[in-house]
Coordinates of C-alpha atoms in Angstrom, one line a residue:
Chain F
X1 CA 12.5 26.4 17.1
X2 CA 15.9 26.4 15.1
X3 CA 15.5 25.0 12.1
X4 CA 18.4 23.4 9.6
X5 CA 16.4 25.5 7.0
X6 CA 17.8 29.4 7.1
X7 CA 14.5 30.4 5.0
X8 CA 12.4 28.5 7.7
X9 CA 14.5 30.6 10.3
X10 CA 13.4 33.8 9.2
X11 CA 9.8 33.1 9.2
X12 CA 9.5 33.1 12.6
X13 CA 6.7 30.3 12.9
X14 CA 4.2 31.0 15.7
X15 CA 4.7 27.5 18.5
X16 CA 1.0 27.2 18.5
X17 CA -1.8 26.6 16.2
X18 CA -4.1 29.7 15.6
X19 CA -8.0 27.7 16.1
X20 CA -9.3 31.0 13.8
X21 CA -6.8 30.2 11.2
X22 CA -8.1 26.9 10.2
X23 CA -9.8 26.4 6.8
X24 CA -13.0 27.4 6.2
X25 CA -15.9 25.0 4.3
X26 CA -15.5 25.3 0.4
X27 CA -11.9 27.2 1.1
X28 CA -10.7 24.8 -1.6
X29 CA -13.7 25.2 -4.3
X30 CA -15.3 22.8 -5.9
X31 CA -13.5 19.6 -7.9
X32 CA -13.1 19.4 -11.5
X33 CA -13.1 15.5 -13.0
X34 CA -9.9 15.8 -15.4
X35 CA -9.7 14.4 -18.8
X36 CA -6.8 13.4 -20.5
X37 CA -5.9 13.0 -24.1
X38 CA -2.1 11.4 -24.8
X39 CA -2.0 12.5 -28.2
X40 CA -4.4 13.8 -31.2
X41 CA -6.2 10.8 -32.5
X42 CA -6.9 9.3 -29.1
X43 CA -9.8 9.0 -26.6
X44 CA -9.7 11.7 -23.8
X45 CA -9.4 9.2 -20.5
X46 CA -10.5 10.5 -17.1
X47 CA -7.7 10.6 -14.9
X48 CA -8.8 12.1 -11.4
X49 CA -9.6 16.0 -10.3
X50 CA -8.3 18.9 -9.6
X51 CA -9.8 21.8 -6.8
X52 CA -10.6 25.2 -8.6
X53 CA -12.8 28.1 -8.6
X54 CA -13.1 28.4 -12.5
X55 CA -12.4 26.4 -15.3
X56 CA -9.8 28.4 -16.3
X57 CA -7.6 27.8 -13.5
X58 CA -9.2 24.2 -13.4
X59 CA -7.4 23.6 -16.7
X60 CA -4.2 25.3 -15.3
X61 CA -4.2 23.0 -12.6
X62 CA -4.6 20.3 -14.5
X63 CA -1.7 20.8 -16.7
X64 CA 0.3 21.5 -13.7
X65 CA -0.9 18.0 -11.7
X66 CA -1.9 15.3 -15.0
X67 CA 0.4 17.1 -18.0
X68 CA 3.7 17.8 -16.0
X69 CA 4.7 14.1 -16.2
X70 CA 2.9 12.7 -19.3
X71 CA 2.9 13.0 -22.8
X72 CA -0.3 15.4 -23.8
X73 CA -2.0 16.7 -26.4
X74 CA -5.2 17.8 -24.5
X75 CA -6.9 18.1 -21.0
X76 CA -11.0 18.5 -20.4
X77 CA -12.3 19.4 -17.3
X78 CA -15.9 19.3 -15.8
X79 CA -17.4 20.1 -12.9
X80 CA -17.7 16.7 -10.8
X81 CA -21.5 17.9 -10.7
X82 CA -22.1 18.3 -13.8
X83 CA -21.8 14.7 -15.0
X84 CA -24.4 12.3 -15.0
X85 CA -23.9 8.8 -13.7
X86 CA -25.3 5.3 -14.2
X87 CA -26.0 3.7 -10.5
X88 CA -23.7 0.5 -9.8
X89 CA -26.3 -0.9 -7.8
X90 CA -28.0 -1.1 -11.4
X91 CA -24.9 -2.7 -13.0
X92 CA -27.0 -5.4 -13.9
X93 CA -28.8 -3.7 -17.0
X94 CA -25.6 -4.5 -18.4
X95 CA -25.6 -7.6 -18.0
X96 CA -27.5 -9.0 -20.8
X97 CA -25.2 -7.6 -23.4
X98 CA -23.0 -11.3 -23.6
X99 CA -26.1 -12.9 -24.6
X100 CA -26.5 -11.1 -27.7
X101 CA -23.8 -13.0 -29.4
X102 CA -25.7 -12.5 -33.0
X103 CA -24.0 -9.1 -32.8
X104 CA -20.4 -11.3 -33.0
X105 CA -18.4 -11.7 -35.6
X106 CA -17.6 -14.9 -34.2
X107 CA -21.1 -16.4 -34.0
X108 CA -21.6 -16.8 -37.5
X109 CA -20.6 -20.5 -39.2
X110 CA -21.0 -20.7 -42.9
X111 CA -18.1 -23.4 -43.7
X112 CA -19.6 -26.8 -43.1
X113 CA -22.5 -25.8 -45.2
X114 CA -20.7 -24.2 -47.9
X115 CA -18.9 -27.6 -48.1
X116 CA -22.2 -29.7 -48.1
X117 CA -23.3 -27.8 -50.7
X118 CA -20.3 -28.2 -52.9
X119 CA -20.2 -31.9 -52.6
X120 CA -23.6 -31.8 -53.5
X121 CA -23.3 -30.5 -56.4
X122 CA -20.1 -31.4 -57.6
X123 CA -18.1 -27.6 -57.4
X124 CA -14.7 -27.9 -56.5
X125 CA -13.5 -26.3 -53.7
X126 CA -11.2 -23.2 -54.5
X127 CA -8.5 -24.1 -52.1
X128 CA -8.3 -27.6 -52.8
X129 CA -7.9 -26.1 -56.9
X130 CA -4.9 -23.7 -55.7
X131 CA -2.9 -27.0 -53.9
X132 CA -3.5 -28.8 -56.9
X133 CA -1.8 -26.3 -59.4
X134 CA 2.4 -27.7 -59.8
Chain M
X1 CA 6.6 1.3 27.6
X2 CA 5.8 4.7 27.7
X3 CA 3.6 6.2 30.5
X4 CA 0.2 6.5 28.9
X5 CA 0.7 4.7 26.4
X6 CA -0.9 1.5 25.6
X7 CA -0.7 0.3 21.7
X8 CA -3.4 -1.7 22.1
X9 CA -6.1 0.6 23.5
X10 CA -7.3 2.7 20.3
X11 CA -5.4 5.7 20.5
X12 CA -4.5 7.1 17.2
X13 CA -1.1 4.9 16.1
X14 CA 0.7 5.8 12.7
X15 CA 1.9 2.8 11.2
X16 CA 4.5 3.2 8.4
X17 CA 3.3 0.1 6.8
X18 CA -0.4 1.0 6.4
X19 CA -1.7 3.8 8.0
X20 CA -4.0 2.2 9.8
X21 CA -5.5 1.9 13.2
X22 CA -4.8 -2.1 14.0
X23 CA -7.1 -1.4 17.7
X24 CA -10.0 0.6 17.1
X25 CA -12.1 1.7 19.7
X26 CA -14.7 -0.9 19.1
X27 CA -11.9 -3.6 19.8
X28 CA -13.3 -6.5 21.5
X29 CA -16.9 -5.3 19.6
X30 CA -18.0 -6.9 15.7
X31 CA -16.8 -4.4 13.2
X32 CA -19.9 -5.1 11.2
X33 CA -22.4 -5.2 14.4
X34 CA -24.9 -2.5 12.7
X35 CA -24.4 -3.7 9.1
X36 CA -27.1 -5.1 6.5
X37 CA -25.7 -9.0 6.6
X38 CA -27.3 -9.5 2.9
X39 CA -25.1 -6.0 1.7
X40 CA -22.1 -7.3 3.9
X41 CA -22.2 -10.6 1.7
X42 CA -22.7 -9.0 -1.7
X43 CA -19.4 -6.6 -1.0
X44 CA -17.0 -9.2 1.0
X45 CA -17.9 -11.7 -2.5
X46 CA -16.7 -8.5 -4.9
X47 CA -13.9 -8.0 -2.9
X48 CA -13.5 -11.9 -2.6
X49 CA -14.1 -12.2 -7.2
X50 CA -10.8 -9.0 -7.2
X51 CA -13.3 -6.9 -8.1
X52 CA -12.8 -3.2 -6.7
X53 CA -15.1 -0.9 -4.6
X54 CA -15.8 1.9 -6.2
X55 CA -17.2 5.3 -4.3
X56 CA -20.7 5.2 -5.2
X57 CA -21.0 1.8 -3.9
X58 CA -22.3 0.2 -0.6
X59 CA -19.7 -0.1 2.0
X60 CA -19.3 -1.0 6.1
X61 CA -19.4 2.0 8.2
X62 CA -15.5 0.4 9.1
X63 CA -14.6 0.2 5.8
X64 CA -14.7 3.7 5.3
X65 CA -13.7 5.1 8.3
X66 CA -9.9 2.7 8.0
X67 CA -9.7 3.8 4.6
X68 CA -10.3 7.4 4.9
X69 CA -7.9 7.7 8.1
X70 CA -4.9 5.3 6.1
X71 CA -5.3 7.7 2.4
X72 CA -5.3 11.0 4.3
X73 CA -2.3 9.9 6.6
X74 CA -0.7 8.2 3.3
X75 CA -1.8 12.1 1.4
X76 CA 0.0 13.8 4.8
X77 CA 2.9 11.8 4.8
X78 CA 3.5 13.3 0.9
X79 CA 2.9 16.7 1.6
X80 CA 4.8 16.9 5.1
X81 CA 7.4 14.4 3.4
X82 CA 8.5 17.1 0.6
X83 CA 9.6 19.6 3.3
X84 CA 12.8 17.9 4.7
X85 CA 14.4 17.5 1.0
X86 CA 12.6 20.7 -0.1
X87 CA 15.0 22.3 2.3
X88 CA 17.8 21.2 0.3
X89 CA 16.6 22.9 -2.7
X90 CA 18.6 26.2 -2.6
X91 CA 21.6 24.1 -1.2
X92 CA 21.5 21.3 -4.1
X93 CA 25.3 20.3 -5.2
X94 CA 25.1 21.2 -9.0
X95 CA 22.4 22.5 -11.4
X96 CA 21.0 18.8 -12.6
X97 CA 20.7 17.6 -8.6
X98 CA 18.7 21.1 -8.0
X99 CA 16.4 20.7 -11.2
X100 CA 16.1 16.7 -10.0
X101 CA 15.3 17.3 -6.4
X102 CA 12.9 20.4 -7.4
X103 CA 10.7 17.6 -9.4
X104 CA 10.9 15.2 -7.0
X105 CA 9.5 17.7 -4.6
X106 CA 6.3 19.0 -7.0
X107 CA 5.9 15.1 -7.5
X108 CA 5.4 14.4 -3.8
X109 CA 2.8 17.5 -3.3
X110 CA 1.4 15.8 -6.8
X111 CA 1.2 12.9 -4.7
X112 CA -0.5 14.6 -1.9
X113 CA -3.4 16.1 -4.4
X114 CA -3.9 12.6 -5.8
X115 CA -4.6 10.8 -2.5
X116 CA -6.6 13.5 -0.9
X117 CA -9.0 13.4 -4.2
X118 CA -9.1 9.6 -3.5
X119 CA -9.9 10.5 0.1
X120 CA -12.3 13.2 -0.4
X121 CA -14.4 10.3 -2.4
X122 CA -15.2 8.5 0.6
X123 CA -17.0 12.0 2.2
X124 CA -14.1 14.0 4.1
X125 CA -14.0 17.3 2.4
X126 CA -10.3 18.7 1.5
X127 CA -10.6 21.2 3.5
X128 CA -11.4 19.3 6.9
X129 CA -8.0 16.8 6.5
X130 CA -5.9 19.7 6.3
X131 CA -7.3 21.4 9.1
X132 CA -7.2 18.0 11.2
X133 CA -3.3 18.1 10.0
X134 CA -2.3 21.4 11.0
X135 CA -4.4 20.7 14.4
X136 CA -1.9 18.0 15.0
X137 CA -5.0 15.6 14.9
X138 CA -4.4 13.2 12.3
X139 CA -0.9 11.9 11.9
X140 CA 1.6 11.2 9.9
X141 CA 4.5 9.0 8.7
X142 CA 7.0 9.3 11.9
X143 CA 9.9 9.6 9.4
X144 CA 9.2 13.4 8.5
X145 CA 9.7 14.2 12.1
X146 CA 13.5 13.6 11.6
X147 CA 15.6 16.7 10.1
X148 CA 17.7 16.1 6.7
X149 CA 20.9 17.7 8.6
X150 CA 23.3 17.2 5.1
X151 CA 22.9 16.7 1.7
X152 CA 23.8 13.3 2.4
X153 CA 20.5 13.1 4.6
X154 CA 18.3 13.5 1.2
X155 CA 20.2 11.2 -0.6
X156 CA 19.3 8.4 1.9
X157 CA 15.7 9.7 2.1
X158 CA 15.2 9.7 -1.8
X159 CA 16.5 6.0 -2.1
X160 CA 15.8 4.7 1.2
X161 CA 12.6 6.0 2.2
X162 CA 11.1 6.2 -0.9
X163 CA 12.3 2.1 -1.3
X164 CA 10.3 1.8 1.6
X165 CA 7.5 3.9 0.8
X166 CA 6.9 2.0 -2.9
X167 CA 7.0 -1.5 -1.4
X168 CA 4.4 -0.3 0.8
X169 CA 2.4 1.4 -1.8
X170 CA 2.8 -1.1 -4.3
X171 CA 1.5 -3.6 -1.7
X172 CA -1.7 -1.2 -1.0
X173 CA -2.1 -0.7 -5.1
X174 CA -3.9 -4.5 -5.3
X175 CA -6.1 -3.3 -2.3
X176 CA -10.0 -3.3 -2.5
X177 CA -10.5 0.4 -3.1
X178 CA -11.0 1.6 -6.5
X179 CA -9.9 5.2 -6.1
X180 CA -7.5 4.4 -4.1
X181 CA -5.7 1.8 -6.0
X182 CA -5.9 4.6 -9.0
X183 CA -4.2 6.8 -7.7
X184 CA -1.5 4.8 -6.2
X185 CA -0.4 3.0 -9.9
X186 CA 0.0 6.1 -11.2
X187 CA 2.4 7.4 -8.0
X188 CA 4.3 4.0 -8.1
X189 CA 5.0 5.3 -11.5
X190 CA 6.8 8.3 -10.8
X191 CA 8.3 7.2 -7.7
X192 CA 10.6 5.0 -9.8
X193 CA 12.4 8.0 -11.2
X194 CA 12.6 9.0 -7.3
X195 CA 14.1 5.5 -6.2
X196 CA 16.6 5.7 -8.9
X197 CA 17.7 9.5 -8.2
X198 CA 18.4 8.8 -4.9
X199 CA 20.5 5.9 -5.7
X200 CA 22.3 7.8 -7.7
X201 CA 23.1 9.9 -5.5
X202 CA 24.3 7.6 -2.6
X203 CA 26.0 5.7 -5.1
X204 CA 28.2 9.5 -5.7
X205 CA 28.7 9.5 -2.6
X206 CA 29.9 6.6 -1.7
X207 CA 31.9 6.0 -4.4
X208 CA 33.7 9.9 -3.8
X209 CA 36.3 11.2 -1.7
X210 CA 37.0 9.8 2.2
X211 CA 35.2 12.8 3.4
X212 CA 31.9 12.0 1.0
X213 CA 32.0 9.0 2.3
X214 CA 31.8 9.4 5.3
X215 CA 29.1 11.9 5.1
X216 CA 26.7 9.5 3.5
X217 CA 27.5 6.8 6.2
X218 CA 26.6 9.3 8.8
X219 CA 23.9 10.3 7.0
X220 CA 22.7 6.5 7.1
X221 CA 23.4 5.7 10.5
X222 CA 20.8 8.4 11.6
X223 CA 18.3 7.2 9.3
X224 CA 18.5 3.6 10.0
X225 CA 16.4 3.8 13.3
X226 CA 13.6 5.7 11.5
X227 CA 13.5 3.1 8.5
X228 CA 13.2 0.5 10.8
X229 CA 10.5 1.9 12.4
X230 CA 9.3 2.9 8.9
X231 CA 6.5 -0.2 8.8
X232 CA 5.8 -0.3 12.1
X233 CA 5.9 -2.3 15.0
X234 CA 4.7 -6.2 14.3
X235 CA 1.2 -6.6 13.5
X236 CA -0.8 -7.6 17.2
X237 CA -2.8 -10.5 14.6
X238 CA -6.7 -9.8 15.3
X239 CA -10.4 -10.6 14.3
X240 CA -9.9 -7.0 13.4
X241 CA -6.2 -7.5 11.4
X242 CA -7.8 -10.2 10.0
X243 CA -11.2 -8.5 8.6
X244 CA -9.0 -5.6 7.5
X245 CA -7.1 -7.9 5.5
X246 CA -10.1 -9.5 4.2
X247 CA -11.9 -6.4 2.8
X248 CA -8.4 -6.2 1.5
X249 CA -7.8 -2.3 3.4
X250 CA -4.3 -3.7 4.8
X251 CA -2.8 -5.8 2.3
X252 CA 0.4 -7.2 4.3
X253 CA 1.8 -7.2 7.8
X254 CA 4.2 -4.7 9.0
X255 CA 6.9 -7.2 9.1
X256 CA 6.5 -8.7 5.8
X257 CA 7.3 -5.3 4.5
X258 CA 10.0 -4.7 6.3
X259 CA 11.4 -8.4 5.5
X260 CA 10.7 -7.3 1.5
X261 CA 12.5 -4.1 2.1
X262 CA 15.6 -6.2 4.1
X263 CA 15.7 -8.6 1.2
X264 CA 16.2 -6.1 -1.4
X265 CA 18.1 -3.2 0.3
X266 CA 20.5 -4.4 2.7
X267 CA 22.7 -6.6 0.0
X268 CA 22.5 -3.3 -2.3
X269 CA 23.6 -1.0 0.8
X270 CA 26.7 -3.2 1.6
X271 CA 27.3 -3.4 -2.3
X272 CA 28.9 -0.3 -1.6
X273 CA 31.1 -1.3 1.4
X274 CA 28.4 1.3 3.8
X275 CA 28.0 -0.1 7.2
X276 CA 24.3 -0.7 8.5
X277 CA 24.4 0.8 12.3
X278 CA 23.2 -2.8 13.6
X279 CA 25.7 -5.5 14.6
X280 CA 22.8 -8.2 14.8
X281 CA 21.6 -7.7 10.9
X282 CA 21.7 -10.9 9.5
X283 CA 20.0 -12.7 7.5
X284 CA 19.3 -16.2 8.8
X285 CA 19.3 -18.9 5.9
X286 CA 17.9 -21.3 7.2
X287 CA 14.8 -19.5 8.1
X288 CA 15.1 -17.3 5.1
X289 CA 14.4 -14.2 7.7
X290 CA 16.5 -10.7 8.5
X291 CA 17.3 -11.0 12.3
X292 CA 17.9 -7.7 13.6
X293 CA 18.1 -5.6 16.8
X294 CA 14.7 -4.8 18.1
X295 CA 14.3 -1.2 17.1
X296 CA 13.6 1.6 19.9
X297 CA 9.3 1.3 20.2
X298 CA 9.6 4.0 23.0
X299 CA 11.0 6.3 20.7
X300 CA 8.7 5.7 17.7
X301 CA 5.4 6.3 20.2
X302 CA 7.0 9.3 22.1
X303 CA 7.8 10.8 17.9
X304 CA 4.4 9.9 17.0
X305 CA 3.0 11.6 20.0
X306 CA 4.4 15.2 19.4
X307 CA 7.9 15.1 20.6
X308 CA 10.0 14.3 18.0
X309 CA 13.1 16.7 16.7
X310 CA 10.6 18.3 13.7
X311 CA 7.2 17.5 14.7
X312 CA 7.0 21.6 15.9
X313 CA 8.4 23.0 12.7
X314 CA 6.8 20.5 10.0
X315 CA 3.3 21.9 11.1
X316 CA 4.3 25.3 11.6
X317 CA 5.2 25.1 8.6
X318 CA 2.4 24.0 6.7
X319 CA 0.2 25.9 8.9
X320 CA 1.9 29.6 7.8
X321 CA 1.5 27.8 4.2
X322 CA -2.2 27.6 4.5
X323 CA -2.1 31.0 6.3
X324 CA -0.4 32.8 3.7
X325 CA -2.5 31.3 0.6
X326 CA -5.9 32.2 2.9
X327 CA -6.4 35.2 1.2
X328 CA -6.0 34.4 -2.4
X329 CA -8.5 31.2 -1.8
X330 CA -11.4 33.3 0.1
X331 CA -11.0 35.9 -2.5
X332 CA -12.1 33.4 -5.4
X333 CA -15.1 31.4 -3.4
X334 CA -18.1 31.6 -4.8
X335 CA -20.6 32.4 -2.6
X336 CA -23.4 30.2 -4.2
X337 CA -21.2 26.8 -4.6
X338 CA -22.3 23.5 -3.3
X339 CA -20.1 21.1 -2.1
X340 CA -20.0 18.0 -4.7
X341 CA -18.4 14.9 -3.7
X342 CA -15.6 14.0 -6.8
X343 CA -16.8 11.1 -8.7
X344 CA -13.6 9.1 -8.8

């Protein structure tokens, strides 16, 4: 094997594969879900996971594969088993939360009986006031 | 044809485009024989609404064996892709260029981490793709096998190649799978800085002395056959293309791509008075299509298949890479860690 690489060269790579070289189970440690903040003021955003033994070298990971191209100001990582998930097969306990529209800003209408009222009773409007002033 | 070969009989293929296995072995079978039809319904309508899978939801057996096999091949393709420019590293013309290409490089293996992570989510643990690499098991992209023989070589990889490689990926980033589709925004991202460096590049080349010049047109008359092949061969259009396409797993067929990356790369090429080695390139207007020579299938199997000019030393390679890290990785296990599937 001659290689166009001299440092490959020197290495002197076996042809074959050695069968009792190949990775062993949990070789890589467990994953870490990664947390990213942009910058200080911001939500920390869950960005993907890195492979480590501790959370120390979690975090250096982290930096290394989510901070080397971004802006950062900060990076969380957890243990992928020790979050707690909501099932999406039960998505739909969600699903009542559009109805509530009495929590919406938007559902509430005073105008057209505000003006009612005024006509009623004879008050000016306060806009109508402003337009008329030269 | 090649003895032994059949591209329709469900041998492992490596398809530029997609990674995927077009002819499984089931061909001719259902893909969804053994499948809950009420579940089947519920997931092709999310997929149908543009809504994405995520891992913890239900999927067909097929599902998750095409996409596990096409985001491991993709993560392969990055990590066995940074070794012919990484050889170029110590040999980089000029400071900025070596800085440039050494980025470039840790985005790639970045690029590797991210799509085994998304892979990983489906149930394949880390460890097993890499030993199924360095086995020679599971493939991928036929372009790596090639050697970058000048600096020229890396200049056509970094714009060409990569050109290719984002028109596929940005293709596969409005696919079905939420993890996947993740991870492949975010490496669309910084492959733009990669597109634009290898241009640059090129460009300095081609625009330089007689001898510059004609050290990038080499350079590009041994990489044409490869990025031709880059996509694939055309798409054999099955009940099993077609499903694929439906669950949204392949997202366009192999010639599409390679019409996308005709369209945009072939007027930029002769922009800078380069010569494509293939007298039949044209484009034909009134069919709106790239005619070209019919590139060398023979070839792309026999590379696939082991006997390529770099097939040997990519995985010897790697494999002395995982060899020589062995030690520091058994020394931190933990003896009482369970494995976890990553959440997303």
């Amino acid at each position: 094997m001659k290689s166009y690489d001299p440092r490959i060269n020197r290495l002197n790579l076996p042809k074959e594969e050695n069968k009792e070289k190949a990775l062993t189970p949990q070789e890589n440690w467990a994953t870490f879900e990664v947390f990213h903040q942009k910058k200080r003021g911001e939500q920390h955003v869950h960005v993907g996971i890195v492979h480590a033994p501790d959370p120390d070298i979690a975090l250096l990971f982290a930096k290394e594969q989510f901070g080397r191209r971004r802006v950062t100001a900060n990076l969380w990582v957890v243990k992928s088993s020790e979050i707690h998930a909501s099932d999406y097969d039960d998505q739909d306990i969600f699903s009542t939360t559009p109805e509530k529209t009495y929590r919406e800003a938007s559902d509430y209408y005073v105008m057209d009986r505000i003006r009612k009222y005024q006509q009623a009773h004879g008050i000016e409007d306060r806009k109508e006031l402003k337009r008329k002033k030269p | 044809m090649v003895p032994g070969f059949d591209p329709h009989n469900g041998r492992p293929e490596m398809y530029g485009n997609a990674y995927i296995e077009t002819t499984p072995k089931t061909a001719g079978k259902s893909l969804t024989e053994n499948e809950d039809p009420v579940k089947l319904a519920e997931f092709e309508a999310r997929i149908a609404h543009g809504e994405k899978i995520e891992p913890q939801d239900w999927m067909p057996a097929e599902y998750r064996k095409q996409l596990i096999r096409m985001i491991e091949q993709h993560a392969h393709s990055e990590i066995i892709g940074a070794l012919p420019e990484g050889t170029w590293i110590t040999r980089a013309p000029g400071f900025r260029r070596k800085l440039a290409l050494m980025a470039k490089v840790q985005d790639e293996v970045g690029h590797a981490q991210l799509l085994y992570s998304a892979a990983e989510t489906l149930g394949k643990p880390r460890e097993d793709m890499i030993n199924d690499l360095i086995s020679g098991k599971s493939k991928y992209s036929n372009v790596f096998n090639y050697p970058a023989e000048t600096w020229a070589d890396t200049a056509i990889i970094a714009w060409l190649i990569d050109a290719g490689a984002i028109i596929n990926q940005v293709a596969n980033s409005k696919g079905s799978y939420g993890p996947y589709c993740r991870a492949l925004e975010r490496i669309c991202t910084e492959e733009s800085f990669h597109l634009k460096y290898g241009h640059d590049n090129v460009v300095y080349l081609a625009t330089g002395t007689q001898v510059q010049r004609e050290m990038v047109q080499d350079a590009l008359n041994r990489w044409w056959p490869p990025i031709m092949h880059f996509f694939g061969p055309s798409d054999k259009i099955s009940v099993h293309t077609e499903t694929l396409m439906k669950w949204k797993v392949k997202m366009a067929s192999n010639d599409d791509m390679r019409q996308k990356f005709l369209d945009e790369y072939v007027p930029k090429i002769w922009d800078l008075g380069l010569t494509i080695p293939d007298p039949d390139l044209k484009k034909n207007e009134e069919t709106g299509k790239w005619e070209y020579t019919e590139p060398d299938w023979e070839e792309f199997k026999r590379v696939i298949n082991g006997d390529g000019p770099c097939n040997k030393e990519r995985l010897a390679v790697r494999r002395k890479a995982e060899e020589k890290g062995a030690w520091v990785r058994r020394a931190l296990i933990h003896d009482n860690e369970q494995y976890s599937i990553p959440l997303a």
